[in-house]
Coordinates of C-alpha atoms in Angstrom, one line a residue:
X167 CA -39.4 27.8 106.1
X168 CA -35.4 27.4 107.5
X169 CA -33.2 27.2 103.9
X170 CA -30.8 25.6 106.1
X171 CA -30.9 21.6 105.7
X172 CA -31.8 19.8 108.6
X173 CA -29.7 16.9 108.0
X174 CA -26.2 16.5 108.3
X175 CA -23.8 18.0 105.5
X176 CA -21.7 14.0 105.0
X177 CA -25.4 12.3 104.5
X178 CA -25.9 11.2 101.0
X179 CA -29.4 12.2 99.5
X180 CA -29.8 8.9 98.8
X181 CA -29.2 7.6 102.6
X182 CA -31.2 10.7 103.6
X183 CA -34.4 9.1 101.1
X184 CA -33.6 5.8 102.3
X185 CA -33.9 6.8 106.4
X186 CA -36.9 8.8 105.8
X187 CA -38.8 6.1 104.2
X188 CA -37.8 3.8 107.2
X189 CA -38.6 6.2 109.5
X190 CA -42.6 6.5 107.8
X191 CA -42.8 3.0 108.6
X192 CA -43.3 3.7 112.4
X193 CA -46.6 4.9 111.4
X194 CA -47.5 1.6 110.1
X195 CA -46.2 -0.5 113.0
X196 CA -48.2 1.6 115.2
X197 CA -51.4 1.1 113.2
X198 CA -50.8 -2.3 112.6
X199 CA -49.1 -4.6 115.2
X200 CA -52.9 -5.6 116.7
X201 CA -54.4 -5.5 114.0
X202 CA -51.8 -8.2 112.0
X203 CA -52.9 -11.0 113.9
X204 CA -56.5 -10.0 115.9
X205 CA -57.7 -13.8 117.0
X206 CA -53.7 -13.6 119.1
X207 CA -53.8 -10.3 120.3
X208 CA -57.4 -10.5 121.2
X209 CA -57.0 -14.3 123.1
X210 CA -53.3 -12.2 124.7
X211 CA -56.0 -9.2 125.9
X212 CA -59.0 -11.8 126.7
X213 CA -61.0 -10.0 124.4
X214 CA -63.5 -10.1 121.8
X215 CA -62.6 -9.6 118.1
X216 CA -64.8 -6.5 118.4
X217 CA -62.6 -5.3 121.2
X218 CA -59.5 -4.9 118.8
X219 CA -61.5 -3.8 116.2
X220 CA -62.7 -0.9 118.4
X221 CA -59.0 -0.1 119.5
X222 CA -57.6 0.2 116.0
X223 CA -60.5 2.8 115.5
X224 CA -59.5 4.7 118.6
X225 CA -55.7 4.5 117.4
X226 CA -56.8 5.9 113.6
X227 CA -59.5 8.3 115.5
X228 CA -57.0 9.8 117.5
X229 CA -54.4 9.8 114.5
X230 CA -57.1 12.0 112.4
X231 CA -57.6 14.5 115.5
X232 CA -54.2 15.0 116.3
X233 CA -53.5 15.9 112.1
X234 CA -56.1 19.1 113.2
X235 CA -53.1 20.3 115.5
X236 CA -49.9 18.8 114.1
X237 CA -48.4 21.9 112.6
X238 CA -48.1 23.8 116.1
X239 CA -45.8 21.2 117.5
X240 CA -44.0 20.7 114.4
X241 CA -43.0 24.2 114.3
X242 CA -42.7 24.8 117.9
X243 CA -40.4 22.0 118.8
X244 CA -36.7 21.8 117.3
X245 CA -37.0 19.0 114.6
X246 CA -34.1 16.8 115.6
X247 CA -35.6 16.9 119.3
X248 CA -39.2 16.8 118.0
X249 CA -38.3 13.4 116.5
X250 CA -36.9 12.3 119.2
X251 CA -39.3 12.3 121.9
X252 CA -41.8 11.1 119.2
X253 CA -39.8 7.7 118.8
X254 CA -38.8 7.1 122.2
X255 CA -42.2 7.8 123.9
X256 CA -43.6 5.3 121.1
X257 CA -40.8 2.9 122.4
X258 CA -42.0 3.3 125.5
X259 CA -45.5 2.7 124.8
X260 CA -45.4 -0.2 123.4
X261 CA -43.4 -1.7 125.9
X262 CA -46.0 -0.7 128.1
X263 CA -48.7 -2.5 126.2
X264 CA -46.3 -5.6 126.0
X265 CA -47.0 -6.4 129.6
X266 CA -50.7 -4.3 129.7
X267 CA -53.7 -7.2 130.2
X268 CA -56.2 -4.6 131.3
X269 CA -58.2 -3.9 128.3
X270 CA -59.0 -0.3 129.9
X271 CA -55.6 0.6 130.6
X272 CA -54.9 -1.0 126.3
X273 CA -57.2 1.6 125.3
X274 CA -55.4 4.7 126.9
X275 CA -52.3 4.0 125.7
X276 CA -53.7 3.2 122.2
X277 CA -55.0 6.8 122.0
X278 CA -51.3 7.8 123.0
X279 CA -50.0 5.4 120.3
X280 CA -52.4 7.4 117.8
X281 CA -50.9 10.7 118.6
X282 CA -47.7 9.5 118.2
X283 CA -48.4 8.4 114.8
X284 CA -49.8 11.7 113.5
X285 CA -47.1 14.2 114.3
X286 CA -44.4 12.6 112.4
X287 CA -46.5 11.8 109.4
X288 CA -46.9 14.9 107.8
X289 CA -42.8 16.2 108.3
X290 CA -41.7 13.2 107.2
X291 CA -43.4 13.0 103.8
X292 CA -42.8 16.9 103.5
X293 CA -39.1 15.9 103.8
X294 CA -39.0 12.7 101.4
X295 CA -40.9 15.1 98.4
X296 CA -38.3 18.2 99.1
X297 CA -35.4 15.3 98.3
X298 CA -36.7 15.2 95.1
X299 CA -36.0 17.6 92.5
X300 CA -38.3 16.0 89.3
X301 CA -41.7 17.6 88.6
X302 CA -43.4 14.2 89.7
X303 CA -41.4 15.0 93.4
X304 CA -45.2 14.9 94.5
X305 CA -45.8 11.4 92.4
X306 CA -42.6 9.9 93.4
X307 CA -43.0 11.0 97.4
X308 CA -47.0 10.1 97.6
X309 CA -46.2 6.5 96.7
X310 CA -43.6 6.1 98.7
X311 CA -45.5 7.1 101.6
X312 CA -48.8 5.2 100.9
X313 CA -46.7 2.2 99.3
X314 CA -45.5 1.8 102.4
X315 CA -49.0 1.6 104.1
X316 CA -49.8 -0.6 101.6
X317 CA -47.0 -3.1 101.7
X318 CA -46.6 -2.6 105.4
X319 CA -49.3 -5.2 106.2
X320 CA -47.9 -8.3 104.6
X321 CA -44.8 -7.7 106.5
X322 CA -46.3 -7.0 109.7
X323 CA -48.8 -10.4 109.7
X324 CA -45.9 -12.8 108.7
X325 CA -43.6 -11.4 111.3
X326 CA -46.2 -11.7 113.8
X327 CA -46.7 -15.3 112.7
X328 CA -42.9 -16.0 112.8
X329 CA -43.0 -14.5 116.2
X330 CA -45.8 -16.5 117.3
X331 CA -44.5 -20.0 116.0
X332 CA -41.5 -19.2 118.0
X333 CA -42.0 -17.0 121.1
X334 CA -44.5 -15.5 123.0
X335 CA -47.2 -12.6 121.8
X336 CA -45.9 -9.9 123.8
X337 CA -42.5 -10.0 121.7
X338 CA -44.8 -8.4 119.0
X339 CA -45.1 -5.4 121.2
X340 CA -41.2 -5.3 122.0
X341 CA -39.8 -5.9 118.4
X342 CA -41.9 -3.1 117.7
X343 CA -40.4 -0.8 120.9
X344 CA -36.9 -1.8 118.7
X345 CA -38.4 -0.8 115.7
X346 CA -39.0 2.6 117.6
X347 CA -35.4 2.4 118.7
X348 CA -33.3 2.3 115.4
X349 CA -35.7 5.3 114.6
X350 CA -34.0 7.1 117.5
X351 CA -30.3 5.7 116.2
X352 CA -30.9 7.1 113.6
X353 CA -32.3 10.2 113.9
X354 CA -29.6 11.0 116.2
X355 CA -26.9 10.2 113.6
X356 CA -28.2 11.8 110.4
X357 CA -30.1 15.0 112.3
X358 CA -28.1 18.2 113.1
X359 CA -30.1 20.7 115.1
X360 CA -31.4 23.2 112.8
X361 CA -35.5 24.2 112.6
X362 CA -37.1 23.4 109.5
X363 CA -39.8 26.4 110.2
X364 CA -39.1 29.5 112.3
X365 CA -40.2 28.7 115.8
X366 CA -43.8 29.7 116.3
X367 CA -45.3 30.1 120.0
X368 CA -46.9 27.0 121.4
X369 CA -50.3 28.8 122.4
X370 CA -54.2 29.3 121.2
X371 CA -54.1 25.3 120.0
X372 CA -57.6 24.8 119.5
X373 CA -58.0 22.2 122.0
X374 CA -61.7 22.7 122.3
X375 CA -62.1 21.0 119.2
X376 CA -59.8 18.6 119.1
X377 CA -61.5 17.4 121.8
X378 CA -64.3 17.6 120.3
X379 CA -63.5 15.6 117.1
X380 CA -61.8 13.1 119.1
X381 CA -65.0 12.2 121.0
X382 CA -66.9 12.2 118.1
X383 CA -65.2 9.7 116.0
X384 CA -64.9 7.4 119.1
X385 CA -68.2 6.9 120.0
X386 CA -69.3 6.9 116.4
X387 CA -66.4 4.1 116.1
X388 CA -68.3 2.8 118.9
X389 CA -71.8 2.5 117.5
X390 CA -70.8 1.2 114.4
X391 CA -68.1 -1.7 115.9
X392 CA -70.5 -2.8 118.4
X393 CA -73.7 -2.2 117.1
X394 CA -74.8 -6.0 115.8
X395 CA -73.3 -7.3 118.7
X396 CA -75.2 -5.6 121.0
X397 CA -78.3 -5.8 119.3
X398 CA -78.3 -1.9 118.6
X399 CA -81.1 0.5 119.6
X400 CA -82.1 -2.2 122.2
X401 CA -78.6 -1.5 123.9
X402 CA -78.4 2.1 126.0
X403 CA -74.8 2.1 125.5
X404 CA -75.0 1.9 121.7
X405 CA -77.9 5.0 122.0
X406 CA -75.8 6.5 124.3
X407 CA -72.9 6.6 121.8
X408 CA -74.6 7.5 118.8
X409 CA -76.6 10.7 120.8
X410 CA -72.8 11.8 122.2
X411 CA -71.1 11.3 118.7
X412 CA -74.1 13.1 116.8
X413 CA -73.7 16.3 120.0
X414 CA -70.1 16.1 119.9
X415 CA -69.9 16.0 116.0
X416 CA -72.3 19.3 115.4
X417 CA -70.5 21.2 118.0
X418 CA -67.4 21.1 116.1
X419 CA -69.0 21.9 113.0
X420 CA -70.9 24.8 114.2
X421 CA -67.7 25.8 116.1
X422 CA -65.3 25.8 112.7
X423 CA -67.9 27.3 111.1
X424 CA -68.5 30.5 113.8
X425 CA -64.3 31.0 114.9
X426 CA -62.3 33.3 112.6
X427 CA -59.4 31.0 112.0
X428 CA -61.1 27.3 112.5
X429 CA -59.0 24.3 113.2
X430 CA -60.8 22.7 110.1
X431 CA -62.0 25.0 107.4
X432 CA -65.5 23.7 106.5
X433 CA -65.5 25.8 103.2
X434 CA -63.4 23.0 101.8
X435 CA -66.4 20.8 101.2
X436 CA -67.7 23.7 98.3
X437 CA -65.6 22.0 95.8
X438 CA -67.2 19.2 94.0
X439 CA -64.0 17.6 93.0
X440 CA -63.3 17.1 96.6
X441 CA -66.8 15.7 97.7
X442 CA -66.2 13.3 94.6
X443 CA -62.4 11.9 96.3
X444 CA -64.3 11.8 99.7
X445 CA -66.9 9.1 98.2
X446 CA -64.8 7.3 95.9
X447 CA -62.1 7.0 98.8
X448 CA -65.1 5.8 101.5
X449 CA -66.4 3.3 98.7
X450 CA -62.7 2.2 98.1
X451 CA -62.4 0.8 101.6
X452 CA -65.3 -0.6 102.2
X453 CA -64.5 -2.9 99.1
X454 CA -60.9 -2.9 100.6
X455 CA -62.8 -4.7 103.1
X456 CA -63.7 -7.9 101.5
X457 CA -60.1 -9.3 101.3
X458 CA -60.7 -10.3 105.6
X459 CA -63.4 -12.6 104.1
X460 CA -60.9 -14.7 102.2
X461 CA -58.5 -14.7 104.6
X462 CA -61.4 -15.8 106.8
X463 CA -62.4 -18.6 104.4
X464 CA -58.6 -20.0 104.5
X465 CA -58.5 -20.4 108.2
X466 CA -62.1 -21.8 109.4
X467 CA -63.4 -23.3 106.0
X468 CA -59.9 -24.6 104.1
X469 CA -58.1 -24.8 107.1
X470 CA -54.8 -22.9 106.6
X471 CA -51.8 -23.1 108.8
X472 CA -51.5 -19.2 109.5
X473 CA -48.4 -19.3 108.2
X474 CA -49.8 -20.2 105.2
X475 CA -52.0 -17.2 105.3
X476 CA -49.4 -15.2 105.8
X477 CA -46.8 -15.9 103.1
X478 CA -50.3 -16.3 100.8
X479 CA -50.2 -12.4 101.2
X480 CA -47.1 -12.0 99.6
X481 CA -49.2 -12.3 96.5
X482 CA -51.6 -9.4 97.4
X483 CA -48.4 -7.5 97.7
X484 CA -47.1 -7.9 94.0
X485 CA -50.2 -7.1 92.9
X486 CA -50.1 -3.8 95.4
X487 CA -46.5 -3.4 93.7
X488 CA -47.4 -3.9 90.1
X489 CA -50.6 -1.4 90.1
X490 CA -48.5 1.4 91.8
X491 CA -45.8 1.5 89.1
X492 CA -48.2 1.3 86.7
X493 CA -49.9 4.0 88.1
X494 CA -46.9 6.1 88.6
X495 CA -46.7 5.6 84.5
X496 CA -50.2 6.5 84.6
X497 CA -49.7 10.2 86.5
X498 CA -46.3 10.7 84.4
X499 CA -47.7 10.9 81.1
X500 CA -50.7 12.5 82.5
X501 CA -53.7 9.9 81.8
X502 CA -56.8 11.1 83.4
X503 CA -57.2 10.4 86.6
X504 CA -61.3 9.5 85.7
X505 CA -59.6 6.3 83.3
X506 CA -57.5 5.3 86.3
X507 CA -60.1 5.4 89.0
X508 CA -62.2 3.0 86.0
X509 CA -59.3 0.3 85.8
X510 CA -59.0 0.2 89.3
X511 CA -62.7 -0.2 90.3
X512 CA -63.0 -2.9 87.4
X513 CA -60.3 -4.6 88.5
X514 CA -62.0 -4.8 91.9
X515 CA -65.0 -6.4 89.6
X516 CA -63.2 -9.0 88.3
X517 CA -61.9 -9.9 91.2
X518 CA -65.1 -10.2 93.0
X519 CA -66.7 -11.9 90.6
X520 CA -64.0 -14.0 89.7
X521 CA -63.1 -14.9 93.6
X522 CA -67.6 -15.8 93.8
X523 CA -66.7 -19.0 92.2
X524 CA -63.8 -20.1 94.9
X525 CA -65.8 -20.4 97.3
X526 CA -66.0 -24.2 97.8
X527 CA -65.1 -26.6 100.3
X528 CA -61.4 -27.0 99.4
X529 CA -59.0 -24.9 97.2
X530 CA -55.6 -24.7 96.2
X531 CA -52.8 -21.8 95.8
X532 CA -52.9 -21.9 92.3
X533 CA -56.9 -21.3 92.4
X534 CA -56.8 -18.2 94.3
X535 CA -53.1 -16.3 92.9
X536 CA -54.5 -14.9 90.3
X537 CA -57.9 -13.3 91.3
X538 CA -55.6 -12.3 94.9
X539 CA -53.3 -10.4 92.9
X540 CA -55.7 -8.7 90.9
X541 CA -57.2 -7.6 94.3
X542 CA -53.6 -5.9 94.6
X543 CA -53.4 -4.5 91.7
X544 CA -56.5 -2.4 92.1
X545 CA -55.7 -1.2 95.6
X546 CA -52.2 -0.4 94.1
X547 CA -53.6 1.2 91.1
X548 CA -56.4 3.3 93.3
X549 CA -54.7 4.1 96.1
X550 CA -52.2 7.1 95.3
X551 CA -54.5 9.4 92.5
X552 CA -57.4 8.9 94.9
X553 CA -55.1 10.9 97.4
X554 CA -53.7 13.0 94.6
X555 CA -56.8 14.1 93.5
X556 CA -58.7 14.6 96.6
X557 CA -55.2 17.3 97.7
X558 CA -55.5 18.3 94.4
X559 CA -59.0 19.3 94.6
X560 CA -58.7 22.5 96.3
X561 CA -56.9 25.6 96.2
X562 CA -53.4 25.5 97.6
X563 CA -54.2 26.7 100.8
X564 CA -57.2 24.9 101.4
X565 CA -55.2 21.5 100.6
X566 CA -54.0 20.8 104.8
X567 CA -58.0 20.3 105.2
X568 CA -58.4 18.6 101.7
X569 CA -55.4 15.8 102.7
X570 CA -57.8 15.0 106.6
X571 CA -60.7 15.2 104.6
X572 CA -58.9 12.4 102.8
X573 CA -57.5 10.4 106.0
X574 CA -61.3 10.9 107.1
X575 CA -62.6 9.1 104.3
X576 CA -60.0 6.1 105.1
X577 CA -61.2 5.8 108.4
X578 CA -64.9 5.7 108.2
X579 CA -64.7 3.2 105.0
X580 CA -62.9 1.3 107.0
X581 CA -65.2 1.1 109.8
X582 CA -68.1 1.1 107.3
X583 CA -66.3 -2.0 106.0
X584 CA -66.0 -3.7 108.6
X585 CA -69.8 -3.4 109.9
X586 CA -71.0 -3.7 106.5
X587 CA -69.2 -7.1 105.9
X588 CA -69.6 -8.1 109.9
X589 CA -73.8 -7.9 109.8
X590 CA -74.2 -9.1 106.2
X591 CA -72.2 -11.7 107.0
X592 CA -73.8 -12.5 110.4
X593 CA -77.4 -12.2 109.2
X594 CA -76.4 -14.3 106.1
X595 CA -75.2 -17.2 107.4
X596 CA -77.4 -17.2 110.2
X597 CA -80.0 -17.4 107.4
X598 CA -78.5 -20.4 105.1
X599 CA -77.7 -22.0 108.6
X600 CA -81.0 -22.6 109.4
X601 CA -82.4 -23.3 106.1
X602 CA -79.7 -25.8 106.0
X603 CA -80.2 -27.5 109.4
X604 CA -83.9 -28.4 108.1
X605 CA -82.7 -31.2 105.5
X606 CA -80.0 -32.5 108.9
X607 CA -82.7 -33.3 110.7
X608 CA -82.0 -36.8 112.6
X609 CA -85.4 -38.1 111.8
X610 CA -84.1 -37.3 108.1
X611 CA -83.3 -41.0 106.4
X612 CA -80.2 -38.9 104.6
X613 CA -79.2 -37.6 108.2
X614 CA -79.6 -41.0 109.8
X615 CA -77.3 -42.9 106.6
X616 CA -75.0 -40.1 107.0
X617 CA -74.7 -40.3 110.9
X618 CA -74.1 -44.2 110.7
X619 CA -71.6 -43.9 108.3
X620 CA -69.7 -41.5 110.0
X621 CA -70.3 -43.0 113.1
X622 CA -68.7 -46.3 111.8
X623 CA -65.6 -44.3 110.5
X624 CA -64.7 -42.9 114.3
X625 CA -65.4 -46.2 115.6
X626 CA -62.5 -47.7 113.1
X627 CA -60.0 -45.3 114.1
X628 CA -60.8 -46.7 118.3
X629 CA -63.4 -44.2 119.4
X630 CA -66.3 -45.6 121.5
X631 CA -69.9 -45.8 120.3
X632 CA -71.4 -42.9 121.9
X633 CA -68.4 -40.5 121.4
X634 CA -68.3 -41.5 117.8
X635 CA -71.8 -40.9 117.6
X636 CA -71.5 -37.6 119.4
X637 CA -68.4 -36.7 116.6
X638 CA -70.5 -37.6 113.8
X639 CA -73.5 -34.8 114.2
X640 CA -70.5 -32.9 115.4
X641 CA -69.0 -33.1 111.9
X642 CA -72.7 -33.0 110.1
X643 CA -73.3 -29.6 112.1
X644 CA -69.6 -28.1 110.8
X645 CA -70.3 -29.3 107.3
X646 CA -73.4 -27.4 107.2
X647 CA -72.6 -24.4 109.7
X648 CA -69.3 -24.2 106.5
X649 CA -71.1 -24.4 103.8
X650 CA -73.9 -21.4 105.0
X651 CA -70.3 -19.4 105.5
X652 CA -69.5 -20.2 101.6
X653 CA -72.8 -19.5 100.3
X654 CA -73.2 -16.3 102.5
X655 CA -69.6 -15.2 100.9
X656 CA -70.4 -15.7 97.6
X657 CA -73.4 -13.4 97.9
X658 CA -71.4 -10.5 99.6
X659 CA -68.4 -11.1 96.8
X660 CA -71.3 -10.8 93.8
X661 CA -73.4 -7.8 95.6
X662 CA -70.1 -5.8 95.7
X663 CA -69.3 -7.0 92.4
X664 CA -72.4 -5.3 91.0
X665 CA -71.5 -2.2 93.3
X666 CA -68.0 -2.5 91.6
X667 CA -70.3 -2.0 88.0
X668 CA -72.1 0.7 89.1
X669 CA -69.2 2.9 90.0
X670 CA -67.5 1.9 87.1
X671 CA -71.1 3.1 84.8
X672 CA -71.1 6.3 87.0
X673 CA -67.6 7.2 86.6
X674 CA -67.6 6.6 82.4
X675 CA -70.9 8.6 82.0
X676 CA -70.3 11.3 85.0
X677 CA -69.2 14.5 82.7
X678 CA -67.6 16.8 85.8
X679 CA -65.3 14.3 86.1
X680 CA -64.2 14.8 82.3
X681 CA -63.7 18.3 82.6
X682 CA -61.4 17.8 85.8
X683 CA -58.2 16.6 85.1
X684 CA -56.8 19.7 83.9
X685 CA -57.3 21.3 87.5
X686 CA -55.9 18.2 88.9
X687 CA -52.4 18.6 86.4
X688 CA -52.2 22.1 87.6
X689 CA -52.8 21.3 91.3
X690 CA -49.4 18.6 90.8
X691 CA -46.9 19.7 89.3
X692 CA -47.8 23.5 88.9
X693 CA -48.4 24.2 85.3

């Protein structure tokens, strides 16, 4: 590693903090500008909601590939120029996609999208820890870095509204080129041309298994995203994709596990500490998950102006806020990480069981803030020592494969979240629907009393007979085809509520986890 600083000599370390941190945020417009608003993007792409589902996955499933190769082109590549090409081929890109209809064509250039967010990722946060000179550099630069993942979201999604309400979709796609473009700005102005690392020869990249990898987590992506909707093992394409990912996936096992220097060290997994982060991280997004049900609930039940929704998020986000400063107290004064992980995981409890009870017809702001924040606060409290610990886990030059092993588990409880929520949720209300639809029946006397009431209501406000008729089982059919959504939500919300309990029992009574905190100290700040 270069001693000679990389940025320019008049730069103030705090300007030099402040740009890196801007710059990190490229990462989450990449990752999220689809994904803010899906029912736009997907109606801009004449797609299904599956569709853009499936395309963040390829976006995140590339990004975790290209982390197995990073390094090379990081230290082959002078960084000012490295940084460079990065931002203006992302510029490019999504101009590209901007005025890209073909859903194929979307795809490719969200796989290129997904390499472009990996190789700036891991400089970047290198850079924003070596600015600070505390023992909690690591804290301090961590939660900067994932605060920003966190709080990027909120941001993104009322933008996109704003954007929406007043031009077209593609402008999405071309603020976000701009976004790209100030990047450039300004690492052309703050940069100087010195290397960070000594330049290392751009050969014996293990393509093979990048390759590999890649094709793995896609087709898995594509099993799980598509599997309900395709009514899985009746589909060939859905046994197709889960044969290729399960070939693919072995292959690069047995092929880290045969090479002398593998792309991905397998003996990481030997450390219990680190097969405990992996789990807790998966479990953490999947209950991440749950938060898309209540946003669903305010558009089709409550019936939300999306701006609504969006600025309603502003709430999540002090919540995210509060329960990363109080977790940065938290790793200061070095409070086990096993208490943190059981404030946050209860605090995902309360919220489920607390948010159970709003699911009715009709609620207001002041009914949800609370519970919404709380929601925050445990991803804010969770999120950073879930990371710290899984790095932490391993010895120091095992932690490269310890911090993918942790971007793994993101990805796949994400997807796991989604599928979990998107069958239960299916098969649910498919369920309460049709025990419902058997007291609507119009030979019911309740039904036919209901009907002609409604029927004389349309006729008031000028509507014919038989179209007021036609409006009134219309309306009958969405009370009831609601209310199976509600009940079928508050089920989900009290199952992972339970879920929320168990964790919480397991983590009070597990004993490795007692004994762990002191390798986890070390692993930080070095004692």
């Amino acid at each position: 590693m270069s001693e000679v600083s990389i940025f320019k000599s008049w730069v103030p370390n705090w300007a030099i903090i402040a740009i890196i941190f801007f710059c990190m945020l490229h990462s989450m417009v990449l990752l999220g500008v689809y994904t803010s608003n899906v029912t736009y993007a997907a109606s801009f792409l004449d797609v299904e909601v599956e569709d853009l589902q499936f395309s963040m996955c390829v976006t995140y499933g590339t990004f975790l590939a290209t982390l197995l190769i990073e390094s090379r082109f990081f230290k082959f590549f002078p960084t000012k120029k490295y940084f460079l090409v990065i931002y203006g081929l992302a510029a490019l890109t999504f101009i590209l996609t901007a005025y890209t209809e073909n859903f194929s064509l979307f795809i490719i250039l969200r796989m290129v999208e997904g390499i472009l967010m990996a190789l700036p990722v891991l400089p970047l946060r290198l850079f924003l820890i070596s600015r600070f000179k505390s023992k909690n550099a690591v804290i301090i630069g961590f939660s900067l870095n994932y605060g920003a993942l966190m709080l990027a979201s909120p941001f993104i999604i009322n933008i996109a509204v704003w954007l929406l309400e007043n031009y077209d979709w593609k402008y999405m796609a071309l603020g976000s080129a701009f976004f790209q473009i100030v990047c450039v700005a300004l690492v052309m102005i703050t940069f100087n041309n010195n290397r960070y690392y000594k330049k290392i020869p751009l050969y014996q990249i293990d393509w093979a298994s990048f390759i590999l990898v890649l094709t793995a987590i896609i087709c898995g992506s594509y099993f799980v995203v598509y599997g309900q909707k395709k009514y899985w093992f009746e589909s060939s394409q859905i046994i197709v994709a889960l044969i290729v990912a399960l070939i693919t996936g072995g292959f690069f096992i047995a092929r880290q596990m045969l090479v002398t220097r593998p792309t991905f060290d397998m003996k990481v997994f030997q450390y219990a500490n680190l097969r405990t982060g992996l789990l807790l991280s998966v479990i953490f997004y999947i209950v991440r998950s749950t938060l898309n049900i209540c946003h669903s609930t305010m558009y089709v039940v409550w019936n939300w102006e999306p701006s609504r929704v969006a600025h309603v998020q502003y709430l999540n986000m002090i919540g995210v806020v509060t329960g990363m400063i109080l977790t940065g107290i938290f790793l200061a004064k070095s409070v086990a990480s096993r208490y943190i992980f059981i404030l946050g995981f209860s605090l995902f409890a309360v919220f489920h069981f607390w948010f159970t009870f709003l699911f009715v017809p009709d609620a207001s702001l002041a009914d949800i803030a609370i519970p919404y924040m709380l929601q925050g606060a445990a991803v804010g409290v969770l999120f950073v020592p879930l990371v710290l610990f899984t790095v932490s886990a391993v010895p120091k030059h095992y932690a490269p494969f310890a911090g993918i092993v942790g971007v793994a588990g993101r990805f796949w409880g994400s997807i796991m979240g989604f599928a979990i929520i998107q069958n239960a949720g299916w098969f649910l209300q498919s369920t309460h629907f049709t025990k419902f639809r058997q007291f609507v029946l119009p030979e019911s006397p309740e039904t036919q009393s209901r009907v002609e009431q409604l029927t004389k209501n349309f006729v008031a406000k000028g509507y014919a007979l038989d179209d007021s008729n036609k409006l009134a089982m219309k309306q009958i059919i969405s009370s009831v085809s609601k209310q199976s959504i509600l009940l079928s939500n508050m089920e989900i919300f009290t199952a992972m509520g339970y879920f929320m309990l168990i964790v919480v029992i397991f983590l009070l009574l597990n004993q490795h986890l007692r004994q762990t905190f002191d390798i986890f100290k070390n692993r930080i700040w070095g004692n």
